[in-house]
Amino acid sequence: MPSFGDYIAEVLELAGGELPPGPGLTGLDVYRWEHAARAAVVAGLQQSGPWPEAAFGTLMRAIVHDPNPSSNRQLIEPALATAGRRKVQEALLDILDSGTNAEKAGAARAWYWSKMHFDRPGLAECRASFAVDPAAAREALAELQARWREDARRESAATEDLRARWQHAALWEFVANEDLDVRRCILPGLSLRPGHYPDGLKDLVETAVRIARSHSDNYIRHRVEHQV
């Protein structure tokens, strides 16, 4: 099965860029290599112009195979900026539906970042203006922040259907899939309030809570109590 490094190499081949030299033997060496590999992908994608469609699909596979659930933001952010939130989230839904268990767990980790709003247009210019006219800069920053909130609200409304689809699919997956990593990764982002689901899924919420509370895994048992 292809690894994170294999998918990174394929993205760089499709979009342009150079894979960093192979990592050393220590965990720190591997961590540094993974960070450099993500940075190489971001640089390659920024310079390549419109992405080949194959590059997007391979990038999404790299994202869900990323071993670091925090650092995979480095790849999700440019994917959102270039392909758009809807396309990224639809790809994650497809992987949750048909991927391997490792990929399903990775899709759940990536879903968290796919909901974030990273773009802050005008921020650099506003920061630079503080040295010249702090009062005007503060006023401009307040206007920017209001615009960012409105943009985030509109974008969230435009993808509300995908968030509902994710919750429904994740609930089914949590109940039906006994893989430990899949359940661990899905649970933190899973709503366990019956009112958030249609009538046909309300009983499934109770099943999910019962599974979590009686699970042999300590993390799952403790995590569910923070969500019910």
Tab-separated table of C-alpha atoms in Angstrom:
chain	number	residue	atom	x	y	z
A	1	MET	CA	0.000	0.000	0.000
A	2	PRO	CA	1.393	3.454	-0.874
A	3	SER	CA	2.682	5.501	2.066
A	4	PHE	CA	2.567	9.198	2.901
A	5	GLY	CA	5.988	9.605	1.295
A	6	ASP	CA	4.850	7.801	-1.869
A	7	TYR	CA	1.898	10.150	-2.300
A	8	ILE	CA	4.092	13.192	-1.613
A	9	ALA	CA	6.531	12.051	-4.295
A	10	GLU	CA	3.676	11.577	-6.779
A	11	VAL	CA	2.229	15.032	-6.086
A	12	LEU	CA	5.642	16.594	-6.670
A	13	GLU	CA	6.029	14.678	-9.905
A	14	LEU	CA	2.643	15.900	-11.138
A	15	ALA	CA	2.765	19.494	-9.902
A	16	GLY	CA	6.490	20.183	-9.908
A	17	GLY	CA	8.976	20.317	-7.077
A	18	GLU	CA	11.777	18.287	-5.613
A	19	LEU	CA	11.443	15.654	-2.933
A	20	PRO	CA	13.868	16.285	-0.047
A	21	PRO	CA	16.610	13.704	0.569
A	22	GLY	CA	15.442	10.631	2.438
A	23	PRO	CA	15.148	10.862	6.233
A	24	GLY	CA	17.639	9.481	8.689
A	25	LEU	CA	16.909	6.754	11.162
A	26	THR	CA	15.704	8.679	14.207
A	27	GLY	CA	12.189	9.840	14.894
A	28	LEU	CA	13.382	13.441	14.781
A	29	ASP	CA	14.915	12.841	11.344
A	30	VAL	CA	11.606	11.482	10.067
A	31	TYR	CA	9.674	14.394	11.586
A	32	ARG	CA	11.978	16.924	9.904
A	33	TRP	CA	11.740	15.112	6.580
A	34	GLU	CA	7.949	15.072	6.704
A	35	HIS	CA	7.907	18.804	7.444
A	36	ALA	CA	10.296	19.507	4.542
A	37	ALA	CA	8.247	17.284	2.230
A	38	ARG	CA	5.028	19.170	3.029
A	39	ALA	CA	6.803	22.473	2.422
A	40	ALA	CA	8.100	21.196	-0.940
A	41	VAL	CA	4.560	20.246	-1.991
A	42	VAL	CA	3.181	23.647	-1.008
A	43	ALA	CA	5.949	25.433	-2.926
A	44	GLY	CA	5.465	23.205	-5.954
A	45	LEU	CA	1.721	23.730	-6.043
A	46	GLN	CA	2.083	27.489	-5.685
A	47	GLN	CA	4.397	27.612	-8.701
A	48	SER	CA	2.586	25.160	-10.953
A	49	GLY	CA	-0.442	27.253	-11.923
A	50	PRO	CA	-3.727	25.332	-12.300
A	51	TRP	CA	-3.457	21.910	-10.729
A	52	PRO	CA	-3.690	18.779	-12.827
A	53	GLU	CA	-6.777	16.892	-11.621
A	54	ALA	CA	-4.609	13.905	-10.760
A	55	ALA	CA	-2.519	16.111	-8.460
A	56	PHE	CA	-5.584	17.029	-6.403
A	57	GLY	CA	-6.629	13.407	-5.927
A	58	THR	CA	-3.104	12.393	-4.970
A	59	LEU	CA	-2.782	15.334	-2.593
A	60	MET	CA	-5.957	14.262	-0.803
A	61	ARG	CA	-4.501	10.775	-0.410
A	62	ALA	CA	-1.314	12.314	1.009
A	63	ILE	CA	-3.417	14.343	3.439
A	64	VAL	CA	-5.314	11.334	4.811
A	65	HIS	CA	-2.084	9.323	5.067
A	66	ASP	CA	-0.249	12.130	6.874
A	67	PRO	CA	0.986	10.664	10.176
A	68	ASN	CA	0.806	14.027	11.943
A	69	PRO	CA	-2.793	15.162	12.619
A	70	SER	CA	-1.638	18.712	13.384
A	71	SER	CA	0.910	19.272	10.634
A	72	ASN	CA	-1.418	18.040	7.888
A	73	ARG	CA	-2.807	21.575	8.010
A	74	GLN	CA	0.208	22.487	5.832
A	75	LEU	CA	-1.360	20.513	2.979
A	76	ILE	CA	-5.034	21.194	3.671
A	77	GLU	CA	-4.629	24.973	3.636
A	78	PRO	CA	-3.364	25.202	0.021
A	79	ALA	CA	-5.904	22.579	-1.056
A	80	LEU	CA	-8.715	24.744	0.326
A	81	ALA	CA	-7.267	27.892	-1.230
A	82	THR	CA	-6.839	26.368	-4.679
A	83	ALA	CA	-9.592	23.761	-5.027
A	84	GLY	CA	-12.197	25.250	-2.707
A	85	ARG	CA	-13.796	23.955	0.481
A	86	ARG	CA	-16.579	22.036	-1.259
A	87	LYS	CA	-14.230	19.998	-3.419
A	88	VAL	CA	-11.927	19.199	-0.492
A	89	GLN	CA	-14.784	18.172	1.782
A	90	GLU	CA	-16.466	16.093	-0.914
A	91	ALA	CA	-13.175	14.237	-1.393
A	92	LEU	CA	-12.955	13.555	2.352
A	93	LEU	CA	-16.537	12.267	2.351
A	94	ASP	CA	-15.696	9.912	-0.518
A	95	ILE	CA	-12.678	8.599	1.402
A	96	LEU	CA	-14.742	8.100	4.559
A	97	ASP	CA	-17.189	6.104	2.465
A	98	SER	CA	-14.805	3.943	0.457
A	99	GLY	CA	-11.268	4.259	1.833
A	100	THR	CA	-9.276	1.791	3.890
A	101	ASN	CA	-9.593	2.028	7.652
A	102	ALA	CA	-6.321	3.985	7.800
A	103	GLU	CA	-7.688	6.403	5.200
A	104	LYS	CA	-11.041	6.741	6.974
A	105	ALA	CA	-9.211	7.668	10.185
A	106	GLY	CA	-7.068	10.143	8.244
A	107	ALA	CA	-10.150	11.675	6.631
A	108	ALA	CA	-11.653	12.243	10.087
A	109	ARG	CA	-8.447	13.940	11.239
A	110	ALA	CA	-8.387	16.097	8.099
A	111	TRP	CA	-12.061	17.047	8.383
A	112	TYR	CA	-11.235	19.183	11.428
A	113	TRP	CA	-8.902	21.399	9.399
A	114	SER	CA	-11.198	21.425	6.374
A	115	LYS	CA	-13.681	23.471	8.408
A	116	MET	CA	-11.143	26.169	9.320
A	117	HIS	CA	-10.932	29.558	7.618
A	118	PHE	CA	-7.273	30.390	6.993
A	119	ASP	CA	-7.367	33.169	4.418
A	120	ARG	CA	-6.960	36.668	5.870
A	121	PRO	CA	-6.713	39.049	2.883
A	122	GLY	CA	-5.334	42.470	3.717
A	123	LEU	CA	-3.747	41.460	7.034
A	124	ALA	CA	-0.121	41.988	5.966
A	125	GLU	CA	-0.826	45.482	4.660
A	126	CYS	CA	-2.769	46.355	7.799
A	127	ARG	CA	0.074	45.205	10.055
A	128	ALA	CA	2.574	47.253	8.052
A	129	SER	CA	0.454	50.387	8.462
A	130	PHE	CA	0.562	50.225	12.280
A	131	ALA	CA	4.000	51.846	12.285
A	132	VAL	CA	2.694	54.796	10.251
A	133	ASP	CA	-0.755	55.452	11.742
A	134	PRO	CA	-1.775	53.122	14.596
A	135	ALA	CA	-5.248	54.603	15.005
A	136	ALA	CA	-6.101	54.234	11.316
A	137	ALA	CA	-4.588	50.755	11.310
A	138	ARG	CA	-6.784	49.649	14.218
A	139	GLU	CA	-9.854	50.963	12.430
A	140	ALA	CA	-8.831	49.179	9.229
A	141	LEU	CA	-8.221	45.954	11.173
A	142	ALA	CA	-11.699	46.122	12.709
A	143	GLU	CA	-13.188	46.481	9.224
A	144	LEU	CA	-11.099	43.566	7.958
A	145	GLN	CA	-12.186	41.361	10.840
A	146	ALA	CA	-15.848	42.148	10.163
A	147	ARG	CA	-15.322	41.263	6.495
A	148	TRP	CA	-13.568	38.005	7.405
A	149	ARG	CA	-16.438	37.011	9.705
A	150	GLU	CA	-18.964	37.716	6.975
A	151	ASP	CA	-16.942	35.768	4.399
A	152	ALA	CA	-16.654	32.833	6.825
A	153	ARG	CA	-20.400	32.967	7.507
A	154	ARG	CA	-21.252	32.874	3.795
A	155	GLU	CA	-18.809	30.057	3.105
A	156	SER	CA	-20.089	28.041	6.056
A	157	ALA	CA	-23.652	28.470	4.835
A	158	ALA	CA	-22.617	27.325	1.365
A	159	THR	CA	-21.193	24.050	2.739
A	160	GLU	CA	-23.789	23.374	5.441
A	161	ASP	CA	-25.086	20.409	3.451
A	162	LEU	CA	-21.645	18.802	3.484
A	163	ARG	CA	-21.319	19.208	7.235
A	164	ALA	CA	-24.659	17.434	7.668
A	165	ARG	CA	-23.566	14.671	5.282
A	166	TRP	CA	-20.346	14.258	7.240
A	167	GLN	CA	-22.136	13.941	10.569
A	168	HIS	CA	-24.553	11.341	9.204
A	169	ALA	CA	-21.791	9.325	7.508
A	170	ALA	CA	-19.465	9.578	10.513
A	171	LEU	CA	-22.207	8.406	12.870
A	172	TRP	CA	-22.833	5.322	10.737
A	173	GLU	CA	-19.099	4.660	10.482
A	174	PHE	CA	-18.539	4.973	14.221
A	175	VAL	CA	-21.286	2.470	14.972
A	176	ALA	CA	-20.548	-0.013	12.190
A	177	ASN	CA	-16.745	0.068	12.028
A	178	GLU	CA	-15.002	-1.594	14.970
A	179	ASP	CA	-11.527	-0.368	13.977
A	180	LEU	CA	-10.062	1.382	17.026
A	181	ASP	CA	-8.252	4.175	15.172
A	182	VAL	CA	-11.319	4.954	13.062
A	183	ARG	CA	-13.482	5.298	16.163
A	184	ARG	CA	-10.855	7.344	18.007
A	185	CYS	CA	-10.521	9.779	15.118
A	186	ILE	CA	-14.230	10.122	14.358
A	187	LEU	CA	-15.485	10.596	17.915
A	188	PRO	CA	-14.057	14.081	18.740
A	189	GLY	CA	-15.832	15.682	15.774
A	190	LEU	CA	-19.053	13.703	16.091
A	191	SER	CA	-22.190	15.360	17.408
A	192	LEU	CA	-23.928	13.120	19.928
A	193	ARG	CA	-27.027	15.273	20.289
A	194	PRO	CA	-30.071	13.470	18.840
A	195	GLY	CA	-31.614	16.800	17.874
A	196	HIS	CA	-28.858	17.315	15.292
A	197	TYR	CA	-30.070	14.307	13.289
A	198	PRO	CA	-33.195	13.328	11.358
A	199	ASP	CA	-35.634	10.950	13.039
A	200	GLY	CA	-34.207	7.931	11.251
A	201	LEU	CA	-30.790	8.431	12.898
A	202	LYS	CA	-31.747	9.451	16.440
A	203	ASP	CA	-31.666	5.863	17.726
A	204	LEU	CA	-28.232	5.450	16.154
A	205	VAL	CA	-26.929	8.297	18.324
A	206	GLU	CA	-27.965	6.363	21.413
A	207	THR	CA	-26.205	3.302	20.019
A	208	ALA	CA	-23.019	5.309	19.441
A	209	VAL	CA	-23.083	6.637	23.005
A	210	ARG	CA	-23.645	3.153	24.382
A	211	ILE	CA	-20.743	1.765	22.334
A	212	ALA	CA	-18.433	4.557	23.487
A	213	ARG	CA	-19.342	4.288	27.148
A	214	SER	CA	-18.780	0.539	27.236
A	215	HIS	CA	-15.712	0.514	24.983
A	216	SER	CA	-12.515	-1.178	26.113
A	217	ASP	CA	-10.475	1.865	25.048
A	218	ASN	CA	-9.927	4.360	27.856
A	219	TYR	CA	-9.747	7.370	25.521
A	220	ILE	CA	-13.098	6.607	23.891
A	221	ARG	CA	-14.809	6.037	27.250
A	222	HIS	CA	-13.557	9.336	28.626
A	223	ARG	CA	-13.998	11.347	25.444
A	224	VAL	CA	-17.686	10.536	25.044
A	225	GLU	CA	-18.505	12.033	28.438
A	226	HIS	CA	-17.309	15.425	27.185
A	227	GLN	CA	-19.705	15.266	24.242
A	228	VAL	CA	-23.020	14.012	25.599
